[in-house]
Short mmCIF file of C-alpha atoms in Angstrom, two decimals:
data_model
loop_
_atom_site.label_atom_id
_atom_site.label_comp_id
_atom_site.label_asym_id
_atom_site.label_seq_id
_atom_site.Cartn_x
_atom_site.Cartn_y
_atom_site.Cartn_z
CA MET A 1 -109.46 61.98 -172.95
CA PRO A 2 -112.10 64.57 -172.96
CA VAL A 3 -115.63 63.67 -173.36
CA THR A 4 -117.74 65.55 -175.85
CA THR A 5 -121.13 66.29 -175.21
CA GLY A 6 -122.50 68.50 -177.97
CA PRO A 7 -124.49 67.32 -180.96
CA GLY A 8 -123.40 64.22 -182.87
CA SER A 9 -121.52 62.88 -180.16
CA PRO A 10 -122.55 59.52 -178.49
CA VAL A 11 -123.46 61.15 -175.05
CA TRP A 12 -125.86 63.57 -176.60
CA SER A 13 -127.33 60.62 -179.30
CA CYS A 14 -127.82 58.38 -175.91
CA SER A 15 -129.32 61.45 -174.02
CA LYS A 16 -131.81 61.90 -177.11
CA GLU A 17 -132.61 58.37 -177.43
CA LEU A 18 -133.53 58.38 -174.24
CA GLY A 19 -135.32 61.25 -174.15
CA PHE A 20 -137.75 60.12 -177.19
CA ALA A 21 -138.10 56.29 -175.64
CA LEU A 22 -139.37 58.10 -172.12
CA LEU A 23 -141.95 60.33 -174.56
CA ALA A 24 -142.92 57.22 -176.15
CA ARG A 25 -143.25 54.90 -172.89
CA HIS A 26 -145.66 57.56 -171.71
CA GLY A 27 -147.95 57.37 -174.69
CA VAL A 28 -148.44 60.93 -175.76
CA GLY A 29 -147.86 63.49 -178.19
CA SER A 30 -145.43 66.63 -177.85
CA ILE A 31 -148.35 68.48 -178.37
CA LEU A 32 -150.60 67.16 -175.82
CA ILE A 33 -147.89 67.04 -173.16
CA SER A 34 -148.82 68.48 -169.64
CA ARG A 35 -146.89 71.37 -168.29
CA SER A 36 -146.14 69.23 -165.01
CA LEU A 37 -145.61 66.34 -166.82
CA ALA A 38 -142.71 67.70 -169.21
CA ARG A 39 -141.64 68.82 -165.96
CA ALA A 40 -141.55 64.98 -164.61
CA LEU A 41 -139.92 64.14 -167.50
CA LEU A 42 -136.98 66.92 -167.59
CA ALA A 43 -136.39 66.52 -164.17
CA SER A 44 -136.17 62.76 -164.90
CA PHE A 45 -134.01 62.87 -168.17
CA ALA A 46 -131.62 65.53 -166.07
CA LEU A 47 -131.03 63.03 -163.63
CA THR A 48 -130.59 60.31 -166.22
CA ALA A 49 -128.06 62.67 -167.60
CA SER A 50 -125.45 62.99 -165.04
CA VAL A 51 -124.87 58.93 -165.20
CA LEU A 52 -124.59 59.13 -169.02
CA LEU A 53 -121.19 58.45 -169.18
CA ALA A 54 -121.26 54.93 -168.17
CA GLY A 55 -123.21 54.21 -171.39
CA CYS A 56 -127.03 53.53 -172.16
CA ASP A 57 -128.50 50.63 -170.84
CA THR A 58 -132.04 49.50 -169.39
CA ASP A 59 -131.23 50.45 -165.85
CA GLN A 60 -130.58 54.05 -166.81
CA VAL A 61 -134.19 53.62 -168.51
CA SER A 62 -135.65 52.82 -165.69
CA LEU A 63 -134.16 55.50 -163.53
CA ALA A 64 -135.88 57.86 -165.94
CA THR A 65 -139.30 56.49 -165.26
CA ASN A 66 -139.28 55.63 -161.09
CA ALA A 67 -142.77 56.59 -160.63
CA LYS A 68 -141.63 57.18 -156.59
CA ALA A 69 -138.34 59.57 -157.96
CA ASN A 70 -140.84 61.24 -160.31
CA GLN A 71 -143.35 62.38 -157.82
CA PRO A 72 -144.03 66.18 -157.81
CA VAL A 73 -143.26 68.47 -155.00
CA PRO A 74 -146.64 68.63 -153.06
CA PRO A 75 -148.36 72.04 -153.89
CA LYS A 76 -148.80 73.27 -150.24
CA LEU A 77 -144.63 73.10 -150.24
CA VAL A 78 -144.44 75.16 -153.24
CA ALA A 79 -146.92 77.48 -151.46
CA ALA A 80 -144.82 78.02 -148.54
CA MET A 81 -141.49 78.27 -151.48
CA GLY A 82 -143.90 81.73 -152.90
CA GLU A 83 -144.71 82.76 -149.70
CA LYS A 84 -141.18 82.87 -148.70
CA ASN A 85 -139.91 84.46 -152.32
CA MET A 86 -138.22 81.04 -153.62
CA ASP A 87 -137.97 79.32 -157.18
CA LEU A 88 -139.27 75.63 -157.01
CA GLN A 89 -135.79 75.14 -158.76
CA SER A 90 -133.20 77.03 -156.86
CA PRO A 91 -130.25 75.67 -154.65
CA ILE A 92 -130.78 73.77 -151.74
CA LEU A 93 -129.19 73.49 -148.76
CA ILE A 94 -129.39 70.45 -145.91
CA ARG A 95 -128.20 70.74 -142.13
CA LEU A 96 -129.14 67.62 -139.67
CA PHE A 97 -128.98 67.36 -136.03
CA LYS A 98 -128.67 64.07 -134.02
CA GLN A 99 -129.56 64.94 -130.53
CA GLU A 100 -132.93 67.17 -131.62
CA ALA A 101 -133.18 64.52 -134.38
CA GLU A 102 -134.08 66.79 -136.60
CA LEU A 103 -132.88 67.44 -140.43
CA GLU A 104 -133.76 70.69 -142.18
CA ILE A 105 -134.34 71.69 -145.86
CA TRP A 106 -132.88 75.52 -146.83
CA LYS A 107 -133.30 76.95 -149.54
CA GLN A 108 -132.02 79.95 -151.72
CA THR A 109 -134.09 83.15 -151.99
CA ARG A 110 -134.17 85.35 -155.12
CA SER A 111 -131.91 87.66 -152.78
CA GLY A 112 -129.21 85.12 -153.20
CA GLN A 113 -129.47 83.44 -149.87
CA PHE A 114 -130.54 81.07 -147.71
CA ALA A 115 -133.67 80.74 -145.63
CA LEU A 116 -135.23 78.01 -144.20
CA LEU A 117 -138.17 76.13 -146.32
CA LYS A 118 -138.74 73.30 -144.09
CA THR A 119 -137.47 71.05 -140.58
CA TYR A 120 -138.57 67.23 -140.87
CA PRO A 121 -138.37 65.55 -137.54
CA ILE A 122 -136.10 62.28 -138.28
CA CYS A 123 -137.66 58.81 -137.31
CA ARG A 124 -134.66 56.47 -136.67
CA TRP A 125 -130.43 57.17 -136.51
CA SER A 126 -128.20 54.83 -135.07
CA GLY A 127 -124.99 54.77 -133.10
CA ASP A 128 -123.80 57.43 -130.39
CA LEU A 129 -123.50 61.66 -130.79
CA GLY A 130 -119.49 61.44 -132.58
CA PRO A 131 -118.15 61.20 -136.45
CA LYS A 132 -118.04 57.78 -138.00
CA VAL A 133 -114.73 55.91 -137.60
CA ARG A 134 -114.69 52.09 -138.99
CA GLU A 135 -117.29 50.24 -141.32
CA GLY A 136 -119.60 48.51 -138.86
CA ASP A 137 -119.15 50.88 -135.78
CA ARG A 138 -123.32 51.39 -136.64
CA GLN A 139 -122.26 55.38 -136.59
CA ALA A 140 -124.20 57.66 -139.03
CA PRO A 141 -121.88 60.35 -139.96
CA GLU A 142 -121.12 64.22 -138.98
CA GLY A 143 -119.24 66.62 -141.19
CA PHE A 144 -119.41 68.33 -144.37
CA TYR A 145 -120.87 66.37 -147.38
CA SER A 146 -121.71 67.22 -151.37
CA ILE A 147 -124.33 65.51 -152.85
CA ASN A 148 -124.55 65.24 -156.90
CA PRO A 149 -126.96 63.98 -158.95
CA SER A 150 -125.17 60.79 -159.29
CA GLN A 151 -125.96 59.91 -155.49
CA MET A 152 -129.51 59.69 -155.71
CA ASN A 153 -130.69 56.09 -155.61
CA PRO A 154 -134.47 56.13 -156.91
CA GLN A 155 -134.17 52.69 -156.28
CA SER A 156 -133.59 52.09 -153.32
CA ALA A 157 -134.46 49.03 -151.07
CA TYR A 158 -135.69 51.79 -148.83
CA TYR A 159 -138.38 53.03 -151.02
CA LEU A 160 -135.85 56.31 -151.95
CA SER A 161 -132.46 57.44 -151.00
CA PHE A 162 -129.52 59.39 -151.57
CA ASN A 163 -126.21 59.04 -150.31
CA THR A 164 -124.33 61.26 -147.93
CA GLY A 165 -120.64 61.05 -149.55
CA PHE A 166 -119.17 59.46 -146.34
CA PRO A 167 -116.38 59.48 -146.69
CA ASN A 168 -115.20 62.30 -148.01
CA ALA A 169 -111.39 64.06 -148.01
CA PHE A 170 -110.81 64.87 -144.60
CA ASP A 171 -112.75 61.20 -143.32
CA ARG A 172 -109.87 59.34 -145.88
CA ALA A 173 -107.10 61.57 -144.52
CA LEU A 174 -107.35 60.08 -141.21
CA GLY A 175 -108.36 56.59 -142.72
CA ARG A 176 -112.05 56.19 -141.98
CA THR A 177 -113.96 53.31 -143.51
CA GLY A 178 -117.74 52.92 -144.44
CA SER A 179 -119.72 52.85 -147.19
CA GLN A 180 -123.43 53.24 -148.13
CA LEU A 181 -124.27 55.67 -145.80
CA MET A 182 -127.72 56.89 -146.96
CA VAL A 183 -130.72 59.11 -146.08
CA HIS A 184 -133.32 57.09 -146.83
CA GLY A 185 -136.99 56.30 -146.25
CA ASP A 186 -138.05 53.07 -144.16
CA CYS A 187 -137.75 54.44 -140.45
CA SER A 188 -135.28 51.91 -139.69
CA SER A 189 -131.51 52.38 -139.31
CA ARG A 190 -127.67 50.82 -138.80
CA GLY A 191 -125.18 53.89 -139.83
CA CYS A 192 -128.01 55.75 -141.75
CA TYR A 193 -130.46 58.66 -141.45
CA ALA A 194 -134.08 57.32 -141.56
CA MET A 195 -136.76 59.14 -142.44
CA THR A 196 -140.55 58.02 -143.10
CA ASP A 197 -141.01 57.36 -146.55
CA GLU A 198 -143.30 60.19 -147.26
CA GLN A 199 -140.40 62.27 -145.89
CA ILE A 200 -138.05 61.06 -148.00
CA ALA A 201 -140.48 61.38 -150.76
CA GLU A 202 -140.52 64.94 -150.60
CA ILE A 203 -136.71 65.38 -149.69
CA TYR A 204 -136.00 63.77 -152.80
CA SER A 205 -138.20 66.08 -154.74
CA LEU A 206 -136.77 69.26 -153.75
CA GLY A 207 -133.33 67.18 -154.57
CA ARG A 208 -134.02 66.33 -157.68
CA GLU A 209 -136.01 70.25 -158.79
CA SER A 210 -132.67 71.98 -157.81
CA PHE A 211 -130.41 69.65 -160.15
CA PHE A 212 -133.32 70.66 -162.25
CA GLY A 213 -132.56 74.33 -161.81
CA GLY A 214 -128.72 73.99 -162.51
CA GLN A 215 -127.59 73.68 -159.33
CA LYS A 216 -124.22 70.65 -159.51
CA ALA A 217 -124.31 69.25 -156.38
CA PHE A 218 -126.09 70.13 -152.55
CA GLN A 219 -124.42 70.52 -149.17
CA PHE A 220 -125.13 68.47 -146.68
CA GLN A 221 -123.87 69.81 -143.23
CA ALA A 222 -124.63 66.50 -140.37
CA TYR A 223 -124.11 67.83 -136.47
CA PRO A 224 -124.04 66.05 -133.17
CA PHE A 225 -126.41 68.74 -132.27
CA ARG A 226 -127.14 72.34 -132.74
CA MET A 227 -124.13 74.29 -131.70
CA THR A 228 -125.09 76.85 -129.34
CA PRO A 229 -123.29 77.93 -126.36
CA VAL A 230 -125.82 75.50 -124.11
CA ASN A 231 -125.10 72.41 -126.20
CA MET A 232 -120.83 72.85 -126.09
CA ALA A 233 -121.04 73.23 -122.23
CA LYS A 234 -123.16 70.36 -121.74
CA HIS A 235 -120.71 68.26 -123.80
CA ARG A 236 -117.75 70.01 -122.74
CA ASN A 237 -115.77 66.83 -121.58
CA ASN A 238 -116.71 64.95 -124.83
CA PRO A 239 -113.64 63.19 -126.34
CA ASN A 240 -115.05 64.64 -129.99
CA MET A 241 -115.21 68.09 -128.38
CA ALA A 242 -112.29 68.76 -130.92
CA PHE A 243 -113.73 67.39 -134.12
CA TRP A 244 -117.01 69.62 -132.64
CA LYS A 245 -115.23 72.82 -132.91
CA MET A 246 -113.60 72.53 -136.24
CA ILE A 247 -117.14 71.59 -137.53
CA LYS A 248 -118.49 74.55 -135.38
CA GLU A 249 -116.99 76.98 -137.72
CA GLY A 250 -118.40 75.87 -140.71
CA TYR A 251 -121.68 76.59 -138.65
CA ASP A 252 -120.32 79.71 -137.97
CA HIS A 253 -120.28 80.61 -140.90
CA PHE A 254 -123.47 79.41 -142.25
CA GLU A 255 -124.99 81.00 -139.78
CA VAL A 256 -123.52 85.15 -140.13
CA THR A 257 -123.52 84.63 -144.23
CA ARG A 258 -126.55 82.39 -144.99
CA GLN A 259 -124.28 81.01 -147.36
CA GLU A 260 -123.18 77.82 -148.39
CA PRO A 261 -119.87 77.81 -147.13
CA LYS A 262 -117.07 76.69 -149.69
CA VAL A 263 -115.44 73.60 -147.83
CA ASP A 264 -111.62 72.78 -148.33
CA PHE A 265 -109.48 70.26 -146.40
CA CYS A 266 -105.39 70.15 -145.46
CA GLU A 267 -103.67 69.09 -142.78
CA LYS A 268 -106.51 66.70 -141.73
CA LYS A 269 -108.62 69.57 -141.14
CA TYR A 270 -111.60 71.46 -142.91
CA VAL A 271 -111.19 75.11 -144.20
CA PHE A 272 -113.95 76.95 -144.79
CA ASP A 273 -114.55 80.32 -147.25
CA ALA A 274 -110.84 79.90 -148.30
CA ALA A 275 -109.67 82.75 -150.93
CA LYS A 276 -106.37 83.19 -152.56
CA ALA A 277 -104.18 85.52 -150.94
CA PRO A 278 -104.45 89.18 -152.61
CA ASP A 279 -101.06 88.87 -154.27
CA ALA A 280 -101.05 84.97 -155.22
CA LYS A 281 -101.62 84.33 -159.09
CA ARG A 282 -103.80 81.27 -159.15
CA ASP A 283 -106.23 80.31 -156.43
CA PRO A 284 -104.91 77.60 -153.65
CA VAL A 285 -104.47 73.87 -154.07
CA PHE A 286 -105.68 71.88 -151.16
CA ASP A 287 -104.82 68.45 -149.78
CA ALA A 288 -106.58 66.84 -147.14
CA SER A 289 -103.20 65.27 -146.20
CA ALA A 290 -100.86 67.74 -147.12
CA LYS A 291 -99.68 70.93 -145.59
CA CYS A 292 -102.48 73.95 -146.02
CA PRO A 293 -101.48 76.45 -149.31
CA ALA A 294 -101.65 80.33 -148.03
CA TYR A 295 -104.90 81.35 -148.36
CA VAL A 296 -107.49 84.35 -146.63
CA ILE A 297 -111.10 84.18 -145.70
CA PRO A 298 -112.76 87.52 -147.58
CA GLU A 299 -112.76 90.00 -143.88
CA ASP A 300 -116.41 90.71 -143.78
CA ILE A 301 -117.14 86.82 -143.39
CA ALA A 302 -113.74 86.56 -141.03
CA SER A 303 -115.36 89.46 -138.66
CA ALA A 304 -118.62 88.55 -138.32
CA VAL A 305 -117.49 85.00 -137.63
CA ARG A 306 -115.02 85.90 -134.68
CA GLU A 307 -118.02 88.73 -133.30
CA LYS A 308 -120.56 85.53 -133.51
CA GLN A 309 -117.75 82.90 -131.90
CA ALA A 310 -117.18 85.36 -129.24
CA LYS A 311 -120.30 86.04 -127.83
CA ASP A 312 -120.40 82.16 -127.61
CA ASP A 313 -117.42 82.17 -125.91
CA ALA A 314 -118.39 84.52 -123.32
CA GLU A 315 -121.86 82.72 -122.85
CA TYR A 316 -119.84 79.27 -122.58
CA ALA A 317 -117.41 80.55 -120.22
CA LYS A 318 -120.64 81.46 -117.92
CA LEU A 319 -122.61 78.57 -118.00
CA VAL A 320 -119.50 76.37 -117.41
CA ALA A 321 -119.05 79.16 -114.18
CA LYS A 322 -122.09 78.28 -113.01
CA GLY A 323 -121.71 74.58 -113.12
CA THR A 324 -123.98 73.75 -116.03
CA PRO A 325 -124.14 69.68 -115.68
CA VAL A 326 -121.72 67.66 -117.95
CA ALA A 327 -123.85 65.34 -120.27
CA ARG A 328 -123.59 61.81 -119.75
CA MET A 329 -121.63 59.65 -121.80
CA ASN A 330 -120.96 56.51 -122.82
CA THR A 331 -124.75 55.47 -122.36
CA GLY A 332 -124.68 52.50 -124.64
CA ILE A 333 -128.20 53.60 -126.12
CA ASP A 334 -127.81 53.01 -129.78
CA GLY A 335 -129.25 56.29 -131.53
CA GLY A 336 -132.08 58.38 -131.02
CA MET A 337 -135.33 59.19 -132.69
CA ASN A 338 -138.23 62.09 -132.34
CA LYS A 339 -139.92 62.63 -129.74
CA ILE A 340 -143.05 62.78 -132.29
CA PHE A 341 -142.29 59.56 -133.69
CA ALA A 342 -141.36 58.12 -130.06
CA SER A 343 -144.75 58.73 -128.83
CA LYS A 344 -146.50 56.19 -131.92
CA ILE A 345 -144.99 53.64 -130.49
CA PRO A 346 -145.33 51.15 -127.58
CA GLU A 347 -142.49 51.64 -125.08
CA GLY A 348 -141.54 54.49 -127.09
CA SER A 349 -137.85 55.81 -126.75
CA THR A 350 -135.99 59.07 -127.89
CA GLY A 351 -132.51 57.51 -126.92
CA LEU A 352 -129.69 59.86 -127.53
CA SER A 353 -132.26 62.28 -128.65
CA GLU A 354 -134.34 65.16 -126.56
CA ALA A 355 -136.73 63.47 -124.92
CA ALA A 356 -140.04 64.80 -124.02
CA GLU A 357 -140.64 66.15 -120.69
CA GLY A 358 -143.17 65.62 -118.14
CA ASN A 359 -146.64 63.84 -119.64
CA THR A 360 -145.35 65.21 -123.42
CA LEU A 361 -145.09 62.11 -125.57
CA GLN A 362 -148.90 61.60 -124.19
CA MET A 363 -149.78 64.44 -125.50
CA LEU A 364 -147.65 64.20 -128.38
CA ALA A 365 -149.38 60.68 -129.43
CA MET A 366 -152.78 63.05 -130.11
CA ALA A 367 -150.80 64.96 -132.90
CA LYS A 368 -150.28 63.21 -136.39
CA ALA A 369 -147.54 61.34 -137.31
CA PRO A 370 -145.00 62.89 -140.23
CA GLY A 371 -145.70 59.99 -142.31
CA THR A 372 -146.57 56.32 -142.29
CA ILE A 373 -144.29 54.38 -139.24
CA PRO A 374 -144.08 51.16 -140.38
CA GLY A 375 -144.72 47.95 -137.65
CA HIS A 376 -141.22 46.57 -137.66
CA VAL A 377 -139.69 50.12 -136.09
CA ASN A 378 -137.81 49.91 -132.95
CA PRO A 379 -136.83 52.58 -130.48
CA PRO A 380 -133.44 53.20 -129.15
CA LYS A 381 -132.76 50.52 -126.42
CA PRO A 382 -130.04 50.00 -124.21
CA ASN A 383 -127.13 48.20 -125.70
CA LEU A 384 -125.75 45.97 -122.96
CA GLU A 385 -122.21 45.04 -124.00
CA PRO A 386 -120.55 48.53 -123.97
CA ALA A 387 -122.87 49.40 -120.41
CA ALA A 388 -120.63 47.57 -118.38
CA ALA A 389 -121.95 47.59 -114.54
CA SER A 390 -120.88 50.20 -112.29
CA PRO A 391 -118.20 49.99 -109.55
CA GLN A 392 -120.93 50.44 -107.11
CA GLU A 393 -122.54 47.39 -107.98
CA GLU A 394 -121.62 44.24 -106.47
CA PRO A 395 -121.41 41.23 -108.84
CA VAL A 396 -124.22 39.17 -108.81
CA VAL A 397 -124.04 35.12 -109.11
CA ALA A 398 -126.15 33.20 -111.01
CA VAL A 399 -126.56 30.02 -109.46
CA SER A 400 -129.75 27.96 -107.53
CA ALA A 401 -130.17 27.88 -103.91
CA PRO A 402 -130.24 24.51 -102.22
CA ALA A 403 -133.49 23.03 -101.70
CA THR A 404 -132.91 22.02 -98.32
CA SER A 405 -132.58 24.16 -95.40
CA THR A 406 -129.10 23.43 -93.96
CA ARG A 407 -126.60 26.49 -95.88
CA VAL A 408 -123.46 24.63 -94.98
CA ALA A 409 -121.48 25.56 -98.30
CA SER A 410 -123.00 29.16 -98.09
CA ALA A 411 -121.86 29.68 -94.22
CA ALA A 412 -118.29 27.45 -94.93
CA PRO A 413 -116.56 31.11 -96.39
CA ALA A 414 -116.27 32.93 -92.95
CA GLU A 415 -114.82 30.10 -91.18
CA LYS A 416 -111.35 31.30 -92.82
CA SER A 417 -111.53 34.29 -91.00
CA GLN A 418 -110.78 32.28 -87.90
CA GLU A 419 -109.17 29.41 -88.53
CA LYS A 420 -105.61 30.35 -87.35
CA SER A 421 -106.82 31.04 -84.04
CA GLN A 422 -109.15 28.39 -83.75
CA GLY A 423 -107.06 25.37 -85.47
CA GLY A 424 -107.00 24.46 -89.53
CA PHE A 425 -106.87 21.18 -88.86
CA PHE A 426 -110.74 21.41 -87.21
CA SER A 427 -111.71 23.35 -90.10
CA GLY A 428 -110.22 20.62 -93.36
CA LEU A 429 -111.37 17.94 -91.15
CA ALA A 430 -114.81 19.03 -91.68
CA ARG A 431 -114.74 19.75 -95.06
CA LYS A 432 -113.10 15.59 -95.75
CA MET A 433 -116.11 14.73 -93.76
CA GLY A 434 -118.47 16.73 -96.12
CA MET A 435 -119.47 19.19 -93.22
CA GLY A 436 -118.46 21.98 -95.99
CA THR A 437 -117.61 23.13 -99.07
CA ALA A 438 -115.66 25.95 -100.89
CA ASP A 439 -118.88 27.01 -102.97
CA THR A 440 -119.19 30.80 -102.40
CA THR A 441 -123.35 31.31 -103.34
CA ALA A 442 -124.24 32.76 -100.17
CA THR A 443 -127.55 34.78 -100.88
CA THR A 444 -128.56 35.70 -97.55
CA THR A 445 -127.26 37.25 -94.39
CA PRO A 446 -127.81 35.72 -91.06
CA PRO A 447 -129.95 37.25 -88.53
CA PRO A 448 -128.66 39.59 -85.51
CA GLN A 449 -128.89 36.65 -82.83
CA ALA A 450 -127.38 34.40 -85.31
CA THR A 451 -124.24 36.51 -85.49
CA ALA A 452 -124.01 36.76 -82.11
CA SER A 453 -123.28 32.89 -81.37
CA VAL A 454 -120.03 33.63 -83.22
CA ALA A 455 -116.65 32.54 -80.83
CA PRO A 456 -115.70 35.81 -80.04
CA THR A 457 -111.83 37.28 -80.72
CA THR A 458 -111.28 40.07 -79.05
CA LYS A 459 -109.91 38.37 -76.31
CA PRO A 460 -106.78 36.35 -76.41
CA ALA A 461 -108.34 32.91 -75.48
CA ALA A 462 -106.48 31.75 -72.14
CA PRO A 463 -108.62 29.10 -71.04
CA PRO A 464 -109.93 26.53 -73.67
CA THR A 465 -112.37 27.51 -75.60
CA ALA A 466 -115.96 26.15 -76.99
CA ALA A 467 -114.33 25.25 -80.13
CA SER A 468 -111.42 24.07 -79.19
CA ARG A 469 -112.83 21.22 -76.71
CA LEU A 470 -115.63 20.13 -80.06
CA LYS A 471 -112.13 20.12 -82.03
CA ALA A 472 -110.72 17.71 -79.33
CA ALA A 473 -113.95 16.23 -79.07
CA VAL A 474 -114.49 15.17 -82.98
CA THR A 475 -110.37 14.28 -83.00
CA ARG A 476 -111.46 11.77 -80.72
CA PHE A 477 -114.84 10.60 -81.81
CA VAL A 478 -115.21 10.66 -85.35
CA PRO A 479 -116.63 7.74 -86.06
CA SER A 480 -119.69 8.66 -83.96
CA HIS A 481 -119.60 12.27 -84.48
CA ASP A 482 -123.23 13.94 -84.45
CA ALA A 483 -122.64 16.20 -88.09
CA SER A 484 -125.91 17.98 -87.30
CA LYS A 485 -124.65 19.99 -84.18
CA ASP A 486 -121.43 21.18 -86.67
CA LYS A 487 -124.27 21.86 -89.40
CA ALA A 488 -125.94 24.23 -87.06
CA VAL A 489 -122.99 25.82 -85.71
CA ALA A 490 -121.87 26.58 -89.27
CA ALA A 491 -125.24 27.57 -90.32
CA ALA A 492 -124.55 30.57 -87.84
CA LYS A 493 -121.88 32.18 -89.01
CA PRO A 494 -122.14 34.95 -91.21
CA ALA A 495 -122.03 34.40 -94.41
CA GLU A 496 -119.35 36.17 -96.78
CA PRO A 497 -119.53 37.80 -100.39
CA ALA A 498 -118.49 35.89 -103.64
CA LYS A 499 -114.50 34.95 -104.15
CA PRO A 500 -112.69 37.38 -107.20
CA ALA A 501 -111.97 34.24 -108.80
CA GLU A 502 -116.13 32.67 -109.10
CA THR A 503 -116.94 35.97 -109.99
CA LYS A 504 -114.97 36.02 -112.45
CA VAL A 505 -116.08 32.59 -114.04
CA ALA A 506 -119.44 33.86 -113.61
CA ALA A 507 -118.72 36.76 -115.79
CA THR A 508 -117.47 34.70 -118.88
CA ARG A 509 -120.56 33.65 -119.40
CA PRO A 510 -122.17 34.70 -122.97
CA ALA A 511 -123.43 38.55 -122.72
CA MET A 512 -127.01 38.83 -122.50
CA LYS A 513 -129.01 40.21 -125.58
CA PRO A 514 -130.08 43.89 -125.27
CA SER A 515 -132.51 44.58 -122.63
CA VAL A 516 -135.74 46.97 -122.37
CA SER A 517 -134.47 48.26 -118.98
CA ASP A 518 -130.57 48.21 -117.55
CA GLY A 519 -132.00 46.74 -114.22
CA ALA A 520 -129.83 49.18 -112.65
CA GLY A 521 -130.66 48.62 -108.37
CA ASP A 522 -132.86 45.74 -108.95
CA SER A 523 -130.65 43.11 -106.76
CA ALA A 524 -133.53 40.43 -106.79
CA GLN A 525 -132.89 39.55 -110.04
CA MET A 526 -130.56 37.33 -111.51
CA ALA A 527 -128.66 38.14 -114.07
CA GLY A 528 -129.89 36.49 -117.72
CA ALA A 529 -133.27 37.30 -116.21
CA ALA A 530 -134.11 40.30 -117.51
CA PRO A 531 -136.36 40.69 -120.84
CA VAL A 532 -134.84 40.63 -123.70
CA VAL A 533 -135.24 42.64 -127.17
CA SER A 534 -137.75 40.58 -129.74
CA SER A 535 -135.40 39.22 -132.60
CA ASN A 536 -136.82 41.27 -135.37
CA SER A 537 -133.98 44.05 -134.53
CA PHE A 538 -131.93 46.48 -136.96
CA ASP A 539 -129.21 43.56 -137.41
CA SER A 540 -131.38 41.20 -138.77
CA ARG A 541 -133.31 43.34 -141.18
CA PHE A 542 -130.56 45.48 -142.60
CA GLY A 543 -127.96 43.22 -144.19
CA ALA A 544 -128.02 44.82 -147.76
CA VAL A 545 -127.14 47.43 -149.09
CA LYS A 546 -129.37 50.44 -148.62
#
């Protein structure tokens, strides 16, 4: 049943009542209302009207009078709009890049094209480069999303926020799951893009003004990095490359037209700027899971995109041919942070974002931060669960060394390689007498001279060897045998690395908490001895809806 919104309708009456309620709440007459206050009230009214289909209630009145959501656009930013031939209420478009940790606000100029208004450094994002796949994977989404007024959240637990709209039709067609993926304040993330409170207030106000100017929804484009030939070459072996090439088409469409690309989905893929074929009687109908309908891309756009892609492909081929290093994958680092924020935090790290080179972080520490950084913010740190030890590293067994100087247990495994040539009975008898164990926790290597005292095995032992004579003596005089001599002999034999079976037992211990350093190359440090991250982590803080 169609909803009537004209004069006399329930929705119109509700909107009208809310409007008068707002004026009365501010305690001013209509004649005395200032122009700026009127604009703020009208903007609030526009946002409220977008959700009036749910009915009049106190929550919507609260939405309309939220002070944080009604902050004006800063005068400096308004002046920048004037310089760039933009209107305050003209449409906006947002682009975001994980690796660079930057969020761009583009705004439509009076010529009809979009131009860059401002770039905001991102305080924190979580996960890895790549799209979000399932609920709880900590991934921040990548792709093209549409933000309408109902997705703006002025009552966010993290100052202000807007919902990215994940999952879109493409994500749902692939069975991807997740909810409440936001761009918000508070500078902390577990699957979202987090700004400072001051930044999100400014971004929110720009979105609000664009809705007030008549924009029904603004486009949100999220990328792993700027889609340049250099970045594509660096990540050419990444398993997400097929997806990235697909969304790069939309990136290229915007680059060559400076217009918001029209986004559709079919056959579980993105389609950009599709239009009906010349002989078609109606516009194509798209379904993300169904076969693509007949469509064309306007030739002026298609030719410009082909030209750009040909240049990019040629540059990409040159970079690969000259051996551009491939970016490391599966680092286990949780997300990234712009270097301007990392420079302000003790032991700050940019994580998967572009790090500062040399002493740049120290130099950036002198610059002013773009907003207030909360004290609870943690920079990206390694996650030890997916970051397994490299194959070259030896397993470390965490055990205590014997208190006495006798190291029979450490040397016992070395006898196994000689038991057949020198008699298994002797070794077995020695173990029964308590002169050796099966524990393979040797941590020291005997000196060279001790190794030389081991009986040679290169020549056949025709005459009785010292070991065989010792074996006979032990067999004959077990009651009066001097164990200290055998201990000295056993201790002189070289140690052997830990057995695979016992290493497996050690590996089954509970995983360590994420550490400040992965400890690679530090052979003196036993497992479990690395420093751990404080309990004030993102997980303990972000159980609520953003």
